[in-house]
PDB file of C-alpha atoms in Angstrom:
ATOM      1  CA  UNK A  91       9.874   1.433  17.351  1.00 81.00           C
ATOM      2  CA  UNK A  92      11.415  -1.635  15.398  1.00 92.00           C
ATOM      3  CA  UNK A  93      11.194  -1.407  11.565  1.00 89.00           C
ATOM      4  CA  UNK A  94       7.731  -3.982  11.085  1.00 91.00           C
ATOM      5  CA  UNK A  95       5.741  -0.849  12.958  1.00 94.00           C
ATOM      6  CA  UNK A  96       7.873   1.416  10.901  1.00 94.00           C
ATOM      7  CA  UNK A  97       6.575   0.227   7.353  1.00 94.00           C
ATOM      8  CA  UNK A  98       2.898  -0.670   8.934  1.00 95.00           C
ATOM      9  CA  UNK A  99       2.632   3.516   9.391  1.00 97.00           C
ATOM     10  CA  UNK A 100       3.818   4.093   6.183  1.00 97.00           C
ATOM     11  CA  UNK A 101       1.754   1.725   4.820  1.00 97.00           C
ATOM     12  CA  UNK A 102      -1.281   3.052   6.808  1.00 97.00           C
ATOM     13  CA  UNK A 103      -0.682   6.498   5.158  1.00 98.00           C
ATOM     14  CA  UNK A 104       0.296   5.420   1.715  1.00 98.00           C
ATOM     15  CA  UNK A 105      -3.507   3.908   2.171  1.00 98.00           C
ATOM     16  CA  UNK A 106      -5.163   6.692   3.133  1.00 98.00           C
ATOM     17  CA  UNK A 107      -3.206   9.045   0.670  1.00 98.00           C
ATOM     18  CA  UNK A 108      -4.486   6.425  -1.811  1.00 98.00           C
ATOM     19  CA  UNK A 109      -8.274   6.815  -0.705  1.00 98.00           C
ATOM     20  CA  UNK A 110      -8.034  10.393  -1.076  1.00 98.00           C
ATOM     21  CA  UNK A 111      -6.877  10.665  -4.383  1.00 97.00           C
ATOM     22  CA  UNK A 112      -9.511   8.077  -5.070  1.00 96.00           C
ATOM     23  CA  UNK A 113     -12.093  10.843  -4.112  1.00 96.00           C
ATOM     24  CA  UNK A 114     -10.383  13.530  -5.654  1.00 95.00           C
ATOM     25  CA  UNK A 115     -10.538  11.818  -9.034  1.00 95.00           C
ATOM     26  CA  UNK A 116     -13.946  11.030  -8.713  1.00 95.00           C
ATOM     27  CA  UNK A 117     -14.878  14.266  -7.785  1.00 94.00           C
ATOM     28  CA  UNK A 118     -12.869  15.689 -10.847  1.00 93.00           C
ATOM     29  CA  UNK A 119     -14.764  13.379 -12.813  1.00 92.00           C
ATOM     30  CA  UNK A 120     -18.231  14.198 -11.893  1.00 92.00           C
ATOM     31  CA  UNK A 121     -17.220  17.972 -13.123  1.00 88.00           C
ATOM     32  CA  UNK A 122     -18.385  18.105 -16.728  1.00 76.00           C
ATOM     33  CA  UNK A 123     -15.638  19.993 -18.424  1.00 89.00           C
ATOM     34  CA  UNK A 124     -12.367  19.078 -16.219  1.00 85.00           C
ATOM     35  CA  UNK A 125      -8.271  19.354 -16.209  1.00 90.00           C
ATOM     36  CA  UNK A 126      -7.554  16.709 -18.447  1.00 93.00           C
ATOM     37  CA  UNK A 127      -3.468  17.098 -17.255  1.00 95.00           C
ATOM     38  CA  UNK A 128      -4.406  17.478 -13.952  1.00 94.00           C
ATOM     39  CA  UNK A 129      -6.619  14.035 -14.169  1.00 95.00           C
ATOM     40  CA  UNK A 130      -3.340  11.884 -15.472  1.00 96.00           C
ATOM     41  CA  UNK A 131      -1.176  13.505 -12.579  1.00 97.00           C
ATOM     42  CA  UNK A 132      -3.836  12.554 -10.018  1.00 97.00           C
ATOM     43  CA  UNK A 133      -4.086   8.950 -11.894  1.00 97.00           C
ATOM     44  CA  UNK A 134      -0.518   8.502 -12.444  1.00 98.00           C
ATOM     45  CA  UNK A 135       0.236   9.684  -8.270  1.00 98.00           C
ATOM     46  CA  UNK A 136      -2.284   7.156  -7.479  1.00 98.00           C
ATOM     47  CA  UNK A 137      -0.479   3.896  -9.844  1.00 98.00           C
ATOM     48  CA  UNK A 138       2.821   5.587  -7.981  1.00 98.00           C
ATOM     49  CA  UNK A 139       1.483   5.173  -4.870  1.00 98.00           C
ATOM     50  CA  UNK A 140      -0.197   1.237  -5.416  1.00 98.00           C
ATOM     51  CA  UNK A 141       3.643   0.098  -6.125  1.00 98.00           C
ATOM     52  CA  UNK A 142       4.632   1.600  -3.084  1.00 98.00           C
ATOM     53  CA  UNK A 143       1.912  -0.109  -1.393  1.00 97.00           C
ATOM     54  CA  UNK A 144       2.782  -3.370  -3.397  1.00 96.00           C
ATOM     55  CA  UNK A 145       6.453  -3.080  -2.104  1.00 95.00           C
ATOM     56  CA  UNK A 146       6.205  -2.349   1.528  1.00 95.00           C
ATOM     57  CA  UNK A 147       3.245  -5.127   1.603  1.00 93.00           C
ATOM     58  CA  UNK A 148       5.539  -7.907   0.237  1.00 91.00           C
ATOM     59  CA  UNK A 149       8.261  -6.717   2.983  1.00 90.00           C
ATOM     60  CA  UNK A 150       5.655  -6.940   5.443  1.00 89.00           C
ATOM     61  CA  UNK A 151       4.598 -10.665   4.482  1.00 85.00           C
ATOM     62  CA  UNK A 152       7.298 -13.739   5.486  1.00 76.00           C
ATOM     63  CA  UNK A 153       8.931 -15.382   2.254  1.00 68.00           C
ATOM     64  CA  UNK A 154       7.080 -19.070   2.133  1.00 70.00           C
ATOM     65  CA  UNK A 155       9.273 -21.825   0.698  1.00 67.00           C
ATOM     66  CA  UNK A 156       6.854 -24.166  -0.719  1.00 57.00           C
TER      67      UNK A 156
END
């Protein structure tokens, strides 16, 4: 397995890890009285993960010299 497949599985569960928590904080949300912590730890997982995302996307892409 050379690296590109490496960081496309990471990247594929980075995603999905992302999705969930998407759920999970909408479900939290629809709760009327809810964990306000817990809400910017589920918020602040989900910014952590986007940069990762962000990262191992722009290592994924070829550098174009205009």
């Amino acid at each position: 397995m050379n690296e590109q497949e490496i960081l496309k599985e990471k990247l594929a569960s980075l995603r999905s890890e992302h999705r969930d928590l998407d759920d999970v904080i909408a479900r939290l949300a629809e709760r009327a009285p809810y964990d306000q912590l817990q809400m910017q730890r589920l918020k602040k997982r989900k910014l952590m993960l986007k940069d990762q995302i962000m990262v191992l996307e722009s290592r994924l892409l070829p550098d174009i010299i205009a």
